[in-house]
Amino acid sequence: MRTYQFTHSLPTTVYFGDGAIANLAKSLAQYGKKVLLVYGGSSIKKSGLYDTVTAILRDNGFTWWELSGVKPNPEIASVDAGGKMCREHGVEVVLAVGGGSSVDCAKGICAAAFYEGPAWDLAEDRSKFVDALPLVDVLTLAATGSEMDPGGVITNPEKHIKSGIFHPKLMPKVSILDPVYTYTVPRNQTAAGTADIYAHTVETYFDPAMDLYFIDGIAESILRTCVKYGRVAMDEPTNFEARANLMWASPWAINGMIGGGRQSGWTLHGLQHPIGAYYDNTHGDGLAILMPHWFRKILSEDTVDMFVKYGVNVFGIDKTLPKMEIAKKAIEATEDFLFNQMEIPRTLSAIGVDDKHIEDMAAQAAPGMAHSFVPLSYDDCVAIYKAAL
Ligand code: NZQ
Ligand code: ZN
């Protein structure tokens, strides 16, 4: 395997910090004056951000239409509806305001604007992508990294599938990241978002390549940032330092920076997405619950060095201990962080999952496991789901 061979393009302009919204009008204006505003439920109305954004649109002469009600685990129907609005009104730029679900849905809409057929086609067959409208976002939740990556995860509730609409043209043109907008994120969503950032990093970090000292250091820094600030943000929701560190860690966990050319398996996400598709629960919770089970499944004499690196550099475990002991302590420290400090439920049943769809979920997950740190079979997937129940 060759590492340190890759192409890395980051065309997203980020305006970060308190007051970064001052850059919204000029960011949109470079693409046109006709805007589709995409957002979720009531959170941006309660926080006042909706009023702020619409005042900016009004005061700067934009015409806009609204696609609201984007659900967590955004559904394909919202993408179809938004794409249709873009085509009907000649929308020139899409503006997402909200968490990852709003940004993801907006990405789907950007692509659907150029595709007359059902937008699900774009998730099933990437060759059907035609073009995309430019996307600007104002992020309100540190979690997915959608603010600096080229994919939107969309749910098809009829087929029970979560799938991605991916294309380099779906990278946001501008992301406005103001940590103050995350002050209102509830405790459980703060925990789940932090677990998502953590999982993105782990997915990439756990890899046979041991020569990526520079970027592994960045990955470890992201993981330590989650451990240091996740609980602080839960206890002190208006702590700017905590919110800012989490918000800036988030995109670097997924934007390719820590990839280094390795073939990340994205095992946890492969296992979690079917859970989200069947049970419509919170993405980060499922990842957190699965993580220790995955770790225990793949820990062996062959993989122990990776766990030692993780345990010593992220949790400060004594490096003079026997390797296998360090690895086990590292898994216990992960559990302590996720379940005791972040108060995420420990089991899938606690987030509404039962044993009815385990075989279906494993059948969805297993084909993508060939590039996992340790490849997993269908039976391995079933065993992880059952252990996590
Ligand atoms: O819908 P509203 O009312 O806005 O409320 C949301 C929602 O209920 C609320 N919220 C967001 N910001 C808030 C807030 N509440 C108060 N104050 C704020 N500032 O939080 C709830 C969850 O929001 P959502 O956008 O669903 O969360 P998240 O950012 O975690 O996004 C999850 C989705 O992203 C996908 C997941 O699968 C899931 O569908 N992912 C996207 C990825 C990507 N594009 O790269 C990668 C990830 O691995 C993930 O799969
Ligand atoms: Zn994720």
XYZ file of C-alpha atoms and ligand atoms in Angstrom:
440
model
C 0.000 0.000 0.000
C 1.287 3.459 -0.917
C 0.431 6.407 1.280
C 1.195 10.083 0.824
C -0.097 9.967 -2.753
C -3.263 11.941 -3.209
C -5.046 14.885 -4.751
C -6.460 17.350 -2.274
C -8.646 20.233 -3.362
C -10.449 22.424 -0.845
C -12.391 25.040 -2.771
C -14.564 26.106 0.196
C -14.057 29.613 1.551
C -14.605 29.605 5.320
C -15.589 32.662 7.312
C -15.065 31.623 10.916
C -15.921 33.354 14.156
C -18.336 35.559 16.006
C -19.972 37.859 13.461
C -18.896 35.872 10.374
C -22.449 36.260 9.049
C -21.371 39.751 7.905
C -19.904 37.927 4.887
C -23.169 36.317 3.831
C -24.485 38.893 1.350
C -21.258 39.184 -0.623
C -20.839 35.398 -0.588
C -24.242 34.878 -2.181
C -24.059 37.863 -4.527
C -21.122 36.448 -6.456
C -23.489 33.740 -7.765
C -26.693 35.714 -8.302
C -29.688 37.298 -6.640
C -32.182 34.399 -6.670
C -31.754 32.213 -3.592
C -33.312 29.025 -2.252
C -33.121 29.084 1.552
C -33.036 25.529 2.984
C -33.510 24.806 6.691
C -34.830 22.217 9.129
C -37.418 22.456 11.891
C -37.834 25.322 14.300
C -34.315 25.722 15.713
C -33.247 28.656 13.525
C -36.520 30.472 14.205
C -36.172 29.982 17.964
C -32.561 31.184 17.976
C -33.285 34.270 15.871
C -30.930 33.176 13.093
C -33.797 32.947 10.610
C -34.619 36.619 11.235
C -30.961 37.592 10.872
C -30.560 35.730 7.573
C -33.809 36.905 6.011
C -33.041 40.513 7.015
C -29.702 40.215 5.204
C -31.449 38.794 2.126
C -34.084 41.545 2.179
C -31.670 44.419 2.823
C -29.373 43.330 0.018
C -31.992 42.947 -2.695
C -32.127 39.145 -2.936
C -35.259 37.325 -4.010
C -35.667 34.064 -2.118
C -37.822 30.979 -1.795
C -37.817 28.635 1.203
C -37.608 24.878 1.565
C -38.168 24.228 5.261
C -38.846 21.170 7.392
C -35.721 19.239 6.413
C -35.649 16.326 8.853
C -32.654 14.964 10.723
C -31.761 12.060 8.410
C -33.006 14.216 5.496
C -35.429 12.506 3.169
C -35.293 12.324 -0.585
C -38.733 13.979 -0.873
C -37.216 17.266 0.386
C -34.486 17.010 -2.247
C -37.041 16.438 -5.003
C -39.152 19.350 -3.770
C -36.167 21.703 -3.572
C -34.838 20.693 -6.982
C -38.229 21.408 -8.508
C -38.342 24.852 -6.864
C -34.893 25.677 -8.244
C -35.912 24.722 -11.779
C -39.251 26.548 -11.610
C -37.870 29.804 -10.208
C -34.477 29.871 -11.885
C -32.671 29.808 -8.521
C -29.015 30.826 -8.850
C -27.588 29.871 -5.470
C -28.722 27.596 -2.611
C -28.314 28.744 1.003
C -28.465 26.104 3.755
C -28.909 27.299 7.334
C -28.766 24.600 9.995
C -27.029 21.364 10.889
C -25.604 18.700 8.630
C -29.044 17.535 7.560
C -29.927 20.923 6.076
C -26.535 21.194 4.377
C -26.806 17.626 3.028
C -30.329 18.184 1.745
C -29.178 21.416 0.104
C -26.386 19.518 -1.654
C -28.928 17.094 -3.035
C -31.041 20.039 -4.186
C -28.036 21.694 -5.874
C -27.624 18.542 -7.965
C -31.359 17.870 -8.431
C -31.765 21.359 -9.919
C -30.053 20.000 -13.047
C -31.800 16.623 -13.114
C -35.413 16.219 -14.222
C -35.848 12.642 -12.974
C -36.258 11.422 -9.383
C -33.335 12.711 -7.325
C -32.799 9.248 -5.821
C -31.306 8.294 -9.202
C -28.371 10.564 -8.304
C -27.756 8.611 -5.108
C -28.016 5.241 -6.828
C -25.943 6.070 -9.890
C -23.287 8.758 -9.638
C -22.834 8.809 -13.417
C -26.223 10.536 -13.665
C -24.877 13.721 -12.071
C -25.202 16.590 -14.534
C -24.152 19.781 -12.737
C -24.780 21.624 -9.477
C -25.908 25.018 -8.300
C -23.445 26.778 -5.969
C -24.008 26.167 -2.262
C -23.438 28.583 0.626
C -24.105 27.447 4.193
C -24.458 28.886 7.665
C -23.736 25.985 10.010
C -25.428 25.617 13.411
C -24.126 22.251 14.654
C -20.556 20.913 14.787
C -20.759 17.305 13.654
C -20.810 16.074 10.093
C -18.178 18.147 8.289
C -20.643 18.601 5.443
C -19.549 22.234 5.487
C -16.292 21.190 3.828
C -16.916 17.960 1.991
C -18.448 16.934 -1.340
C -21.260 14.655 -0.160
C -24.797 14.801 1.141
C -26.286 11.808 2.965
C -29.940 11.338 2.059
C -32.507 8.814 3.336
C -34.954 6.902 1.198
C -37.516 5.869 3.824
C -39.383 3.519 1.480
C -36.279 1.540 0.561
C -34.743 1.851 4.056
C -31.491 3.109 2.572
C -29.252 6.031 3.493
C -27.017 6.899 0.600
C -24.811 9.723 -0.544
C -25.122 12.164 -3.389
C -21.463 12.879 -4.068
C -19.630 15.086 -6.520
C -16.690 17.510 -6.219
C -19.042 20.246 -7.440
C -21.094 19.776 -4.258
C -18.333 21.195 -2.068
C -19.864 24.310 -0.494
C -18.538 27.482 -2.099
C -18.712 29.324 1.211
C -19.238 28.054 4.764
C -20.018 30.528 7.497
C -18.945 28.990 10.792
C -19.892 31.048 13.809
C -19.537 29.026 17.034
C -22.112 31.303 18.686
C -24.783 29.712 16.459
C -24.047 26.384 18.142
C -24.746 27.730 21.667
C -28.366 26.527 21.442
C -27.535 22.959 20.370
C -29.101 20.686 23.025
C -26.970 18.543 25.266
C -27.730 15.245 23.504
C -27.080 16.695 20.028
C -23.824 18.227 21.259
C -22.789 14.772 22.446
C -23.888 13.054 19.239
C -22.179 15.693 17.089
C -18.938 15.305 19.023
C -19.175 11.521 18.634
C -19.640 11.996 14.883
C -16.470 14.111 14.630
C -14.680 11.474 16.712
C -15.960 8.630 14.525
C -14.943 10.365 11.272
C -11.436 10.679 12.624
C -11.263 7.116 13.904
C -12.543 5.754 10.575
C -9.538 7.252 8.833
C -6.951 6.934 11.594
C -7.381 3.181 12.088
C -5.516 1.929 9.076
C -2.539 -0.363 8.494
C -0.395 2.560 7.275
C 1.888 3.528 10.151
C 4.040 6.067 8.295
C 1.658 9.027 8.387
C 3.226 10.715 11.410
C 2.279 14.259 10.437
C -1.379 13.687 9.648
C -1.854 11.098 12.395
C -0.800 13.861 14.745
C -3.567 16.054 13.360
C -6.054 13.196 13.735
C -4.977 12.670 17.347
C -5.415 16.377 17.969
C -8.990 16.208 16.649
C -9.708 13.233 18.924
C -8.196 14.997 21.950
C -10.237 18.094 21.088
C -13.442 16.029 21.245
C -12.392 14.523 24.581
C -11.358 17.886 26.043
C -14.251 20.047 24.858
C -17.213 17.738 24.239
C -18.313 17.604 27.863
C -17.456 21.272 28.420
C -19.807 22.246 25.579
C -22.564 20.131 27.153
C -22.150 21.671 30.611
C -21.426 25.207 29.445
C -23.284 25.594 26.136
C -22.150 29.201 25.696
C -18.458 28.456 26.248
C -16.989 29.976 23.076
C -13.650 28.202 23.411
C -15.310 24.784 23.567
C -17.803 25.476 20.779
C -15.126 27.021 18.538
C -12.672 24.168 18.990
C -15.347 21.601 18.162
C -16.609 23.605 15.206
C -13.172 23.936 13.632
C -12.209 20.327 14.383
C -15.312 19.055 12.591
C -14.472 19.711 8.915
C -10.864 18.516 9.269
C -12.083 15.110 10.384
C -13.679 14.489 7.003
C -12.366 16.886 4.365
C -9.578 14.559 3.240
C -6.786 16.239 5.213
C -6.190 13.247 7.488
C -6.573 10.732 4.670
C -3.058 10.868 3.351
C -3.895 8.562 0.493
C -4.993 5.636 2.595
C -8.097 3.649 1.711
C -10.298 4.503 4.648
C -12.855 1.772 5.192
C -15.569 3.866 6.844
C -16.644 0.731 8.680
C -18.611 2.404 11.459
C -20.560 4.498 8.995
C -21.204 1.463 6.838
C -22.727 -0.190 9.902
C -24.544 2.912 11.178
C -26.258 4.138 8.016
C -28.608 1.115 7.752
C -29.548 1.698 11.406
C -30.437 5.320 10.604
C -32.381 4.231 7.535
C -34.474 1.666 9.421
C -34.918 3.445 12.755
C -34.493 7.166 11.942
C -32.412 7.784 15.066
C -29.482 10.104 15.758
C -26.441 9.397 13.597
C -23.744 10.132 16.205
C -25.421 7.973 18.858
C -25.313 4.883 16.655
C -21.669 5.459 15.771
C -20.711 5.812 19.423
C -22.565 2.640 20.434
C -20.975 0.600 17.652
C -17.415 1.897 18.100
C -16.247 -0.203 21.089
C -17.827 -3.335 19.592
C -15.990 -2.719 16.335
C -12.753 -2.096 18.237
C -13.079 -5.373 20.148
C -13.871 -7.266 16.936
C -10.718 -6.066 15.180
C -8.235 -6.083 18.054
C -5.609 -8.792 17.536
C -1.841 -9.240 17.545
C -1.921 -7.894 13.964
C -3.676 -4.652 14.866
C -2.481 -4.042 18.397
C 0.172 -1.461 17.397
C -2.553 0.823 16.051
C -4.434 0.629 19.340
C -1.231 1.318 21.258
C -0.608 4.466 19.199
C -4.210 5.550 19.776
C -4.207 4.805 23.507
C -0.882 6.475 24.233
C -1.340 9.567 22.056
C -5.035 10.255 22.666
C -5.586 9.088 26.252
C -2.057 9.266 27.623
C -1.966 5.578 28.616
C 1.380 4.440 30.025
C 3.413 3.305 27.025
C 5.563 0.952 29.124
C 2.634 -1.407 29.747
C 2.278 -4.599 27.646
C 0.790 -3.785 24.238
C -2.420 -5.756 24.634
C -3.061 -4.153 28.016
C -2.669 -0.668 26.492
C -5.078 -1.618 23.711
C -7.734 -2.822 26.153
C -7.326 0.288 28.284
C -7.695 2.399 25.138
C -11.045 0.770 24.364
C -12.170 1.275 27.968
C -11.101 4.924 27.811
C -13.130 5.329 24.615
C -16.172 3.889 26.377
C -15.654 6.146 29.370
C -15.500 9.172 27.077
C -18.552 8.270 24.987
C -20.870 6.828 27.611
C -19.838 8.372 30.940
C -18.580 11.803 29.930
C -20.789 12.384 26.873
C -23.737 10.451 28.338
C -24.550 8.717 25.046
C -26.737 5.613 25.521
C -24.657 2.432 25.591
C -26.894 0.134 23.591
C -28.762 0.132 20.293
C -31.956 -0.913 22.063
C -31.717 2.308 24.092
C -32.019 4.254 20.823
C -34.996 2.234 19.583
C -33.292 -0.545 17.629
C -34.589 -4.114 17.924
C -33.523 -7.391 16.330
C -36.073 -7.340 13.478
C -33.813 -5.947 10.757
C -30.358 -7.129 11.774
C -29.991 -9.451 8.765
C -31.205 -6.760 6.342
C -28.864 -4.184 7.857
C -25.907 -6.567 7.717
C -26.706 -7.356 4.080
C -26.597 -3.609 3.327
C -23.415 -2.985 5.306
C -21.232 -6.000 4.451
C -20.471 -5.303 0.757
C -18.734 -2.039 1.697
C -16.412 -3.636 4.231
C -13.707 -4.829 1.839
C -11.430 -1.823 2.549
C -12.013 -1.779 6.286
C -8.977 -1.673 8.577
C -9.873 -5.310 9.160
C -12.339 -6.461 6.453
C -15.646 -7.602 7.901
C -17.940 -10.349 6.617
C -21.735 -10.434 6.710
C -21.489 -12.645 9.818
C -19.151 -10.138 11.475
C -21.686 -7.357 10.847
C -24.487 -9.467 12.332
C -22.299 -10.224 15.354
C -21.504 -6.528 15.928
C -25.170 -5.523 15.711
C -26.165 -8.292 18.108
C -23.419 -7.430 20.575
C -24.438 -3.761 20.474
C -28.154 -4.448 21.017
O -34.195 20.725 12.383
P -33.833 21.786 13.358
O -34.987 22.453 13.986
O -32.823 22.747 12.800
O -33.136 21.036 14.632
C -31.951 20.275 14.536
C -32.222 18.774 14.609
O -33.344 18.517 15.392
C -31.140 20.508 15.782
N -30.234 21.654 15.678
C -29.287 21.914 14.748
N -28.635 23.045 15.058
C -29.201 23.518 16.194
C -30.206 22.635 16.601
N -30.973 22.840 17.707
C -30.731 23.940 18.426
N -29.736 24.818 18.109
C -28.958 24.644 17.015
N -27.981 25.530 16.758
O -30.350 19.341 15.937
C -31.029 18.231 15.373
C -30.072 17.472 14.483
O -29.714 18.264 13.376
P -29.013 17.577 12.112
O -28.749 18.622 11.113
O -29.806 16.395 11.703
O -27.669 17.030 12.792
P -26.257 16.694 12.188
O -25.500 17.929 11.880
O -25.651 15.750 13.134
O -26.558 15.964 10.801
C -26.883 14.591 10.765
C -27.036 14.108 9.330
O -25.807 14.258 8.615
C -25.466 13.005 8.004
C -26.053 12.013 8.951
O -26.177 10.729 8.386
C -27.391 12.638 9.283
O -28.318 12.374 8.266
N -24.026 12.930 7.756
C -23.502 13.706 6.794
C -22.175 13.637 6.442
C -21.601 14.454 5.355
N -22.368 15.208 4.639
O -20.435 14.407 5.112
C -21.246 12.740 7.100
C -21.766 12.161 8.363
O -21.084 10.982 8.623
C -23.230 11.889 8.373
O -23.559 10.676 7.730
Zn -20.768 10.663 10.526
